[in-house]
mmCIF file of C-alpha atoms in Angstrom:
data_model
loop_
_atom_site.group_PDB
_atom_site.id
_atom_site.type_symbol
_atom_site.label_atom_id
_atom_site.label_comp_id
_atom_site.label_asym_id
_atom_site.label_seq_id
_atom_site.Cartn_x
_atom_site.Cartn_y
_atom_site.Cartn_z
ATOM 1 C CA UNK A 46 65.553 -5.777 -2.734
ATOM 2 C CA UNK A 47 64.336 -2.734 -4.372
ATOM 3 C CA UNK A 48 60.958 -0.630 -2.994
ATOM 4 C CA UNK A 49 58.340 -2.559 -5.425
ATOM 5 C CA UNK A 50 59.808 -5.884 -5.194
ATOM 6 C CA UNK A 51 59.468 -5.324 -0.933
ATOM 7 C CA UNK A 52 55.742 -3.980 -1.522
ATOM 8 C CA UNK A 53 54.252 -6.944 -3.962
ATOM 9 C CA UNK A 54 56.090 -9.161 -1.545
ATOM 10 C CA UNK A 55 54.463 -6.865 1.768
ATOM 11 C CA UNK A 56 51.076 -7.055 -0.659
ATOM 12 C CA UNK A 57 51.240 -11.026 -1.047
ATOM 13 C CA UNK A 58 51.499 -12.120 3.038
ATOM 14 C CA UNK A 59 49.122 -9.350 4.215
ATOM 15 C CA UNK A 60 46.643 -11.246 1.466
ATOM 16 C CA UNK A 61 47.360 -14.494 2.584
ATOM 17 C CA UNK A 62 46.764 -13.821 6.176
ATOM 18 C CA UNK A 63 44.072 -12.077 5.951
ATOM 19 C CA UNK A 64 41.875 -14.863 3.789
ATOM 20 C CA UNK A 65 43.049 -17.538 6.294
ATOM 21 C CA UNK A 66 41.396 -15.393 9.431
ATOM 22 C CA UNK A 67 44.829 -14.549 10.736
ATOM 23 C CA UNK A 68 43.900 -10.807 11.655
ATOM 24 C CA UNK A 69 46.546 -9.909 14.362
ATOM 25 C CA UNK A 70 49.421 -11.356 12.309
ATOM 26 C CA UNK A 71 47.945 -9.765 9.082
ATOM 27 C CA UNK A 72 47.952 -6.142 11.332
ATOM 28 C CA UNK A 73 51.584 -6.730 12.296
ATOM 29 C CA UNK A 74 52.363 -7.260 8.518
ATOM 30 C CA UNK A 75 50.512 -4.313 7.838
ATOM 31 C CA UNK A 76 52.148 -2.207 10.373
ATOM 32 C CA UNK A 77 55.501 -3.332 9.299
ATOM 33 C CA UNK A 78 54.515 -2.301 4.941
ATOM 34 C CA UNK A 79 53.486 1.397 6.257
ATOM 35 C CA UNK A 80 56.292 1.675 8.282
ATOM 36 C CA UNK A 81 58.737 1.037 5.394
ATOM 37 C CA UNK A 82 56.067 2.897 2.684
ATOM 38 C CA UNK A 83 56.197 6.101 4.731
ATOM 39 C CA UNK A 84 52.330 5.376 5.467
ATOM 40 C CA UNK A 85 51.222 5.672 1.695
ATOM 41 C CA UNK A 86 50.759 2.174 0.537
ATOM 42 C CA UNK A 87 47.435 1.328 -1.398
ATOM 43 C CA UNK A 88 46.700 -1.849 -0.117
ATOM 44 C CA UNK A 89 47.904 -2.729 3.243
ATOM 45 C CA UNK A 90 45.829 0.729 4.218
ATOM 46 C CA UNK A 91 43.065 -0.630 2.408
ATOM 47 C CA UNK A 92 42.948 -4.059 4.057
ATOM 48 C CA UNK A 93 43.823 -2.548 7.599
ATOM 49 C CA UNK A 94 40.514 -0.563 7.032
ATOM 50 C CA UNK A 95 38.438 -4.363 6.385
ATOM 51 C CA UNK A 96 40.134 -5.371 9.412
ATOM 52 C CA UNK A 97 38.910 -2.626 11.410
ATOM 53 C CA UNK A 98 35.155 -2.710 10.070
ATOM 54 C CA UNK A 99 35.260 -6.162 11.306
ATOM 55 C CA UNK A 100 36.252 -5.184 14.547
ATOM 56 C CA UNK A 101 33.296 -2.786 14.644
ATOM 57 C CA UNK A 102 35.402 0.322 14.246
ATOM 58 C CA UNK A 103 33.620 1.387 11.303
ATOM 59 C CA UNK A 104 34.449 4.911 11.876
ATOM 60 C CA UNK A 105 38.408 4.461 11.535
ATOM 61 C CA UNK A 106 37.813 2.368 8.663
ATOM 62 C CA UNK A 107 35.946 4.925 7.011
ATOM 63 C CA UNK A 108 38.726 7.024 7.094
ATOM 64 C CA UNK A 109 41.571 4.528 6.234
ATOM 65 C CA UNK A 110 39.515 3.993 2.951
ATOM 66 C CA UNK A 111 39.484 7.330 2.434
ATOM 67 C CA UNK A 112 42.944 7.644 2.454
ATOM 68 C CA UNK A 113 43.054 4.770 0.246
ATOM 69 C CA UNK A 114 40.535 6.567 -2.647
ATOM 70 C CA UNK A 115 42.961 9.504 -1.885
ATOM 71 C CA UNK A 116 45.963 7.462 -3.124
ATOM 72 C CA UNK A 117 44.100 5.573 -6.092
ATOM 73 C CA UNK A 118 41.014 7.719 -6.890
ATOM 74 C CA UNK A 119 40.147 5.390 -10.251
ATOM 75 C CA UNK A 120 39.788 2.375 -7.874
ATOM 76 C CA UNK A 121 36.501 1.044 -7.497
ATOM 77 C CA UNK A 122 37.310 -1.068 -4.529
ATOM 78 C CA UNK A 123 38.363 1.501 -2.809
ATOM 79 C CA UNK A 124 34.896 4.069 -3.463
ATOM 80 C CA UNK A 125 32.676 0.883 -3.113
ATOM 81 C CA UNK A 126 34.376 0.480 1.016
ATOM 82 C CA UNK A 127 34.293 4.232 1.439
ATOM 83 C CA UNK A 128 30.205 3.877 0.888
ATOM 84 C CA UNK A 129 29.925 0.745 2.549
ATOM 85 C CA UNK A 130 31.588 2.302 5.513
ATOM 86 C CA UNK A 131 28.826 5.335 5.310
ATOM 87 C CA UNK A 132 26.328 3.168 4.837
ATOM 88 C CA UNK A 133 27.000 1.139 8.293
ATOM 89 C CA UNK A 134 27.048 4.310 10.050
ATOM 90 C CA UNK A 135 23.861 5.628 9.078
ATOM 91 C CA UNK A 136 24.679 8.118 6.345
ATOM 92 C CA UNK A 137 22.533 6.423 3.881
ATOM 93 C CA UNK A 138 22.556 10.135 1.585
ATOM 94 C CA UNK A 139 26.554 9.930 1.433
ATOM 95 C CA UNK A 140 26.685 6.576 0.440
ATOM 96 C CA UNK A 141 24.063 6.933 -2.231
ATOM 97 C CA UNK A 142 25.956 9.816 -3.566
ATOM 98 C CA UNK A 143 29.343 8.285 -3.796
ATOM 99 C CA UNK A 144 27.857 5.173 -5.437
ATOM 100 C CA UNK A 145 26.568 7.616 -8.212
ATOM 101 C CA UNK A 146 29.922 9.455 -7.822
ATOM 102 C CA UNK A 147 31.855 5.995 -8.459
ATOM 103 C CA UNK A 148 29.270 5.268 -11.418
ATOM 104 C CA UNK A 149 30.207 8.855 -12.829
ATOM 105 C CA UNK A 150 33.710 7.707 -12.707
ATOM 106 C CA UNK A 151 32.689 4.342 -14.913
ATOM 107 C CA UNK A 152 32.479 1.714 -12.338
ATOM 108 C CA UNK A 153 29.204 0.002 -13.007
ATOM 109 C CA UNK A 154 28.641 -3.638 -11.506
ATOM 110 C CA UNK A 155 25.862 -5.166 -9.919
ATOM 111 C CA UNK A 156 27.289 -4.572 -6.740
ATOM 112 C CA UNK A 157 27.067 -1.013 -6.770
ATOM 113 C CA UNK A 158 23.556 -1.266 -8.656
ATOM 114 C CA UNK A 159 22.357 -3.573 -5.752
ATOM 115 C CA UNK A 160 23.973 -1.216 -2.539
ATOM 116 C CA UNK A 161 22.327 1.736 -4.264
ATOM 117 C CA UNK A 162 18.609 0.251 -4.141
ATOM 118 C CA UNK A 163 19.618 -0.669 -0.566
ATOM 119 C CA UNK A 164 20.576 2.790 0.300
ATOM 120 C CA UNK A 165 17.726 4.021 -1.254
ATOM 121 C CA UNK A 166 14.820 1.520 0.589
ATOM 122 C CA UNK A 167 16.492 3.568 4.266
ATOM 123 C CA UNK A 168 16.024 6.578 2.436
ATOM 124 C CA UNK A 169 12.528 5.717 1.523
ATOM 125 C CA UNK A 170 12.649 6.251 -2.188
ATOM 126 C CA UNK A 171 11.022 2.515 -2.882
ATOM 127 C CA UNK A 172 10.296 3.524 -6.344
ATOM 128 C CA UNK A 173 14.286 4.060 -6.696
ATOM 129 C CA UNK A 174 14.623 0.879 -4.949
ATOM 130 C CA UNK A 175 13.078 -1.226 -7.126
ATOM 131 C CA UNK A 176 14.828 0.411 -10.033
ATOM 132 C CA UNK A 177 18.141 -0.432 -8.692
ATOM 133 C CA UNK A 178 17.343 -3.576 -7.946
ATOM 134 C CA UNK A 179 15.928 -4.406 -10.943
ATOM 135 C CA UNK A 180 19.565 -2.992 -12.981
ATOM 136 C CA UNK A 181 21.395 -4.821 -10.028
ATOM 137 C CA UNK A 182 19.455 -8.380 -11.302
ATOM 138 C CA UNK A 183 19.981 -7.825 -15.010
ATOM 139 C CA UNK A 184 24.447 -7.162 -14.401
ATOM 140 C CA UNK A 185 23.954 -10.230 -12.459
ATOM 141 C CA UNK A 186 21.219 -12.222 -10.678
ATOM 142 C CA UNK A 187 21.459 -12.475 -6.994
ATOM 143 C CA UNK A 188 19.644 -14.047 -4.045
ATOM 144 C CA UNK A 189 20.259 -10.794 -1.984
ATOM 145 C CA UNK A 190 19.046 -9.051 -4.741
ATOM 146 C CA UNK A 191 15.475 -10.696 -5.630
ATOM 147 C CA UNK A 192 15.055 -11.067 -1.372
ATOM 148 C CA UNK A 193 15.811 -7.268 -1.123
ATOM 149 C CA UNK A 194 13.235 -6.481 -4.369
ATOM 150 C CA UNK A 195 10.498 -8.171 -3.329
ATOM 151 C CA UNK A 196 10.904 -7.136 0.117
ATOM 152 C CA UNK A 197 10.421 -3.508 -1.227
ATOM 153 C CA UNK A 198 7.281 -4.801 -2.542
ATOM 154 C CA UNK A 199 5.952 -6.090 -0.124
ATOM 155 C CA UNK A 200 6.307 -3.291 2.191
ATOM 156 C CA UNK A 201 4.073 -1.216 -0.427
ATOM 157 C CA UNK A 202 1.600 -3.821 -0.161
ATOM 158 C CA UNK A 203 2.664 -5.074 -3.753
ATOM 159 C CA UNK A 204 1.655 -8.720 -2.705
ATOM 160 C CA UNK A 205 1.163 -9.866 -5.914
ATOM 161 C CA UNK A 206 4.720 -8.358 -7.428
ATOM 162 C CA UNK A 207 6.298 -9.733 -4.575
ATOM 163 C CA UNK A 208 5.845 -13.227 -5.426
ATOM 164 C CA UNK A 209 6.357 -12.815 -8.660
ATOM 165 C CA UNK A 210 10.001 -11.939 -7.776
ATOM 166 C CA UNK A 211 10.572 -14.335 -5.588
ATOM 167 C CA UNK A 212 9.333 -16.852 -8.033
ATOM 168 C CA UNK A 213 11.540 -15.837 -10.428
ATOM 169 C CA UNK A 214 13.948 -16.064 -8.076
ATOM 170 C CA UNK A 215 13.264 -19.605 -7.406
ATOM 171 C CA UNK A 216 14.339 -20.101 -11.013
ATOM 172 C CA UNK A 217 17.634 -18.953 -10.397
ATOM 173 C CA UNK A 218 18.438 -20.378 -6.622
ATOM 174 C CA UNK A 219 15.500 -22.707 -6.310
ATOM 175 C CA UNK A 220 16.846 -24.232 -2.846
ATOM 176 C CA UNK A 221 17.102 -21.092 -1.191
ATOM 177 C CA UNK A 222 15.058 -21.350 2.469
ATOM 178 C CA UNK A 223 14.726 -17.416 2.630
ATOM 179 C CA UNK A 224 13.126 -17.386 -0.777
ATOM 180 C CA UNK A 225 10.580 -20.793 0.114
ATOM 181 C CA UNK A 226 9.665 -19.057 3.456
ATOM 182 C CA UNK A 227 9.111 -15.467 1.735
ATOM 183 C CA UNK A 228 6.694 -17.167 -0.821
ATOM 184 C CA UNK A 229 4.705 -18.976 2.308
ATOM 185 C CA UNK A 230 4.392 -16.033 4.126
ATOM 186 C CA UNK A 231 3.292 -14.016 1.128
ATOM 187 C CA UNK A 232 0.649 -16.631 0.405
ATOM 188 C CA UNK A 233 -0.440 -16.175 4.026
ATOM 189 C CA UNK A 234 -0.941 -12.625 3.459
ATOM 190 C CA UNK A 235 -3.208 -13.644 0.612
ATOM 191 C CA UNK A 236 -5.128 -16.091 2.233
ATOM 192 C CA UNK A 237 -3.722 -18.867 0.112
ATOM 193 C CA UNK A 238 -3.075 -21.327 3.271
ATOM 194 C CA UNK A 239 -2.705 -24.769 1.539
ATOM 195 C CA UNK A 240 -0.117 -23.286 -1.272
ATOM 196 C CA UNK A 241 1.524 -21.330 1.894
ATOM 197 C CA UNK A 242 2.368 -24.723 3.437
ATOM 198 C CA UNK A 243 3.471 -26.263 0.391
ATOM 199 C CA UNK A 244 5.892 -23.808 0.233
ATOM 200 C CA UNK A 245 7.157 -24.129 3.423
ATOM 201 C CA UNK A 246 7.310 -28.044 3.238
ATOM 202 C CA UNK A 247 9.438 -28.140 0.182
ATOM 203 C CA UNK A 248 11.911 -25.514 2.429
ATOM 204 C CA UNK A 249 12.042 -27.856 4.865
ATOM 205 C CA UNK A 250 12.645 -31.039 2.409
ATOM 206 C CA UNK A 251 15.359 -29.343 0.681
ATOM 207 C CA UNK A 252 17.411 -29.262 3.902
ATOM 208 C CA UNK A 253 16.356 -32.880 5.383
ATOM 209 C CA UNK A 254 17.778 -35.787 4.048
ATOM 210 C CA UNK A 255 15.710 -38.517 5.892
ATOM 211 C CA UNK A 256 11.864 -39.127 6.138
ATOM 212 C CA UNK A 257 9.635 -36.028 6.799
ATOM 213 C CA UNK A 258 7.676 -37.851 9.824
ATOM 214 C CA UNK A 259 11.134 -38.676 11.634
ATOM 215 C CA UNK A 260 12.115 -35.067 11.619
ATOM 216 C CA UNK A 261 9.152 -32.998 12.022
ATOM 217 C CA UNK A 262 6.540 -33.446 14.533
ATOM 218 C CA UNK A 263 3.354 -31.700 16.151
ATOM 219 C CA UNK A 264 3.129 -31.932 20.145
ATOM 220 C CA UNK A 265 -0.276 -32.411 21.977
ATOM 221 C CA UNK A 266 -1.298 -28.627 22.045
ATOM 222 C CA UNK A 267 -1.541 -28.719 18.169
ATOM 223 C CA UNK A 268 1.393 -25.911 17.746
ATOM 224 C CA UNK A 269 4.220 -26.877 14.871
ATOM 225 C CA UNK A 270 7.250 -28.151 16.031
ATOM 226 C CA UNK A 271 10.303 -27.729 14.474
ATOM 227 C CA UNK A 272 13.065 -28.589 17.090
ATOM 228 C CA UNK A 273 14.065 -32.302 15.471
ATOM 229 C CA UNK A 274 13.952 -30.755 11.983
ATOM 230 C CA UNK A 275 16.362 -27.782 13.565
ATOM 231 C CA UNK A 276 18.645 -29.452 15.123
ATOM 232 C CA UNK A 277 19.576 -31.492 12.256
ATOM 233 C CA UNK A 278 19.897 -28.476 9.838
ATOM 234 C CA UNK A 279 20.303 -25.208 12.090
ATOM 235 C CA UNK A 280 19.868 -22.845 9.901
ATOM 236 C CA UNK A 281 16.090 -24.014 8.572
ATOM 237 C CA UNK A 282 14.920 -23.660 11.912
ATOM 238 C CA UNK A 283 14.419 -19.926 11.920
ATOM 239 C CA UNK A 284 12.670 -19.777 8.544
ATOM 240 C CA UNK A 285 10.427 -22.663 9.915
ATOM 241 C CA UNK A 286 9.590 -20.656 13.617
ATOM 242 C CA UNK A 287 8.653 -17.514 11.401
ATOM 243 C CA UNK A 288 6.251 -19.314 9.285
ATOM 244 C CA UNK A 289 4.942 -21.369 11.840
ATOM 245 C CA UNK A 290 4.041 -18.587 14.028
ATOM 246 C CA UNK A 291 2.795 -16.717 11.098
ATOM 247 C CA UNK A 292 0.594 -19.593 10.239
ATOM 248 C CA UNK A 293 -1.179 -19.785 13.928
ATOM 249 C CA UNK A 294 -1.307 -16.258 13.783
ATOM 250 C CA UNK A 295 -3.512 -16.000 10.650
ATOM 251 C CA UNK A 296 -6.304 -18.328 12.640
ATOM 252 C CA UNK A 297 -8.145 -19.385 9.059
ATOM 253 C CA UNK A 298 -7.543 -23.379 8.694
ATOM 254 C CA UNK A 299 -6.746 -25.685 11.106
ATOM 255 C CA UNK A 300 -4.654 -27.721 9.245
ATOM 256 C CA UNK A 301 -4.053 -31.909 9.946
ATOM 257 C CA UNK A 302 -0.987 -32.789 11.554
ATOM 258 C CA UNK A 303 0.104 -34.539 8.779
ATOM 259 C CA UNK A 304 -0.550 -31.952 5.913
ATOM 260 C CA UNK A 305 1.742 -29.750 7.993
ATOM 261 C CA UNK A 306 3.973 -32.322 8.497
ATOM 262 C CA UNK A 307 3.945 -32.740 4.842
ATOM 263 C CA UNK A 308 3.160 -36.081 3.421
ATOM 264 C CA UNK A 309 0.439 -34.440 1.456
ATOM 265 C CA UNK A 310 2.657 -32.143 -0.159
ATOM 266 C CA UNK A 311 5.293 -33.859 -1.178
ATOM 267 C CA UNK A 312 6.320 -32.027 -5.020
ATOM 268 C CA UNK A 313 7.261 -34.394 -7.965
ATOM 269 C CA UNK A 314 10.907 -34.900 -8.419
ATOM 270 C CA UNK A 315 12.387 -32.369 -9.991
ATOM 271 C CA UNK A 316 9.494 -29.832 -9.462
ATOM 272 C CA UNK A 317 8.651 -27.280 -7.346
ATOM 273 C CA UNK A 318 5.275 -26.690 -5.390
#
């Protein structure tokens, strides 16, 4: 078996064991192509350095992918890990500058478009941000995207912007609990109580199949509860605590048990609050 036949065949098991969460065999395979590559082979260092990020040894990683761009320099994947790398260490400037170094070379995806504004909000240049995001969003629209955007504007008080975005967004992922629960907390901010909780209801209907009074209750002390409605869908149940301690927080309207329950806000099929 000649060199490349041994490396696409080297190349093919380290990718299947790796996307089936076999790690420690995938390292062994890994071990075994750089042994018989002389320690220069593209992609078995490249994966190795995944496997190590996941293992929280960012710093090694960082250099395995450097070693990888060092091998293939016109890779994307490879300058796109090398800043992720940075990035997860805290050296938000490098990673911004080899994003615009990999753009330079004529990689240009949302992906890169999207890291950059992210890299830029740590570095505190929102107005940068938001330009990045906003590219990021026209390559290719993205829940991580819109939450990260009108995040940004929130933080510069930007209320109004801010739901706007995630609005939008609702157009493109309207189920998305992080995007319902933004929107409610926005209208918080804005005094806007009743549309807050609509907001928030619809979150929770989207994730619970059965009847909103089996799932959601209010104890004696008046305080939302969300346990039944959490431990039937796990992952709502965060969104719901944040709002709901938002909502007592704000101290404006006492709202009836059942309007935050939600059998006053029920939206028409096929609509959204």
């Amino acid at each position: 078996m000649d060199y490349s036949t041994l490396s696409e065949s080297h190349n093919h098991a380290i990718y299947s064991l790796y996307v089936s969460g076999r790690l420690d065999d995938c390292m062994e395979r890994i071990e075994e192509a750089l042994n018989v590559s002389g320690n220069i082979a593209e992609y078995p260092i490249f994966v190795k350095g995944l496997i190590l990020r996941q293992k929280g040894k960012v710093k090694e990683s960082l250099d395995l992918f450097r070693q990888a761009t060092h091998l293939n320099p016109s890779n994307p994947d490879n300058l796109k890990q090398v800043g992720r790398s940075l990035f997860l260490l805290g050296r938000h400037k490098h990673s911004l500058d080899l994003y615009n170094e990999a753009q330079r070379l004529g990689h240009n995806d949302w992906e890169i478009w999207h890291n950059k504004g992210v890299c830029n909000v740590y570095l505190k240049n929102y107005d940068d941000a938001i330009r990045c995001f906003k590219r990021a969003n026209l390559m290719h629209k993205h829940d991580a995207t819109f939450l990260a955007l009108g995040q940004v504007y929130t933080m510069a008080g930007e209320y109004q912007d801010a739901i706007e975005v995630y609005l939008e967004a609702l157009e493109f992922s309207p189920e998305n609990p992080d995007i319902l629960t933004m929107l409610g907390l926005l209208y918080l901010r804005m005094g806007e109580n009743f549309k807050a909780v609509r907001f928030e209801n619809y979150m929770l209907l989207v994730f619970v199949m059965f009847s909103v009074h089996s799932c959601c209750w209010i104890d004696n002390s008046r305080q939302p509860g969300y346990g039944c409605c959490a431990n039937q869908v796990p992952h709502c149940g965060g969104s719901h605590a944040q709002f709901c301690t938002t909502l007592e927080q704000s101290g404006n309207v006492l709202f009836r048990e059942e309007e935050i329950c939600g059998c006053h806000f029920l939206p028409e099929k096929g609509t959204l609050p």
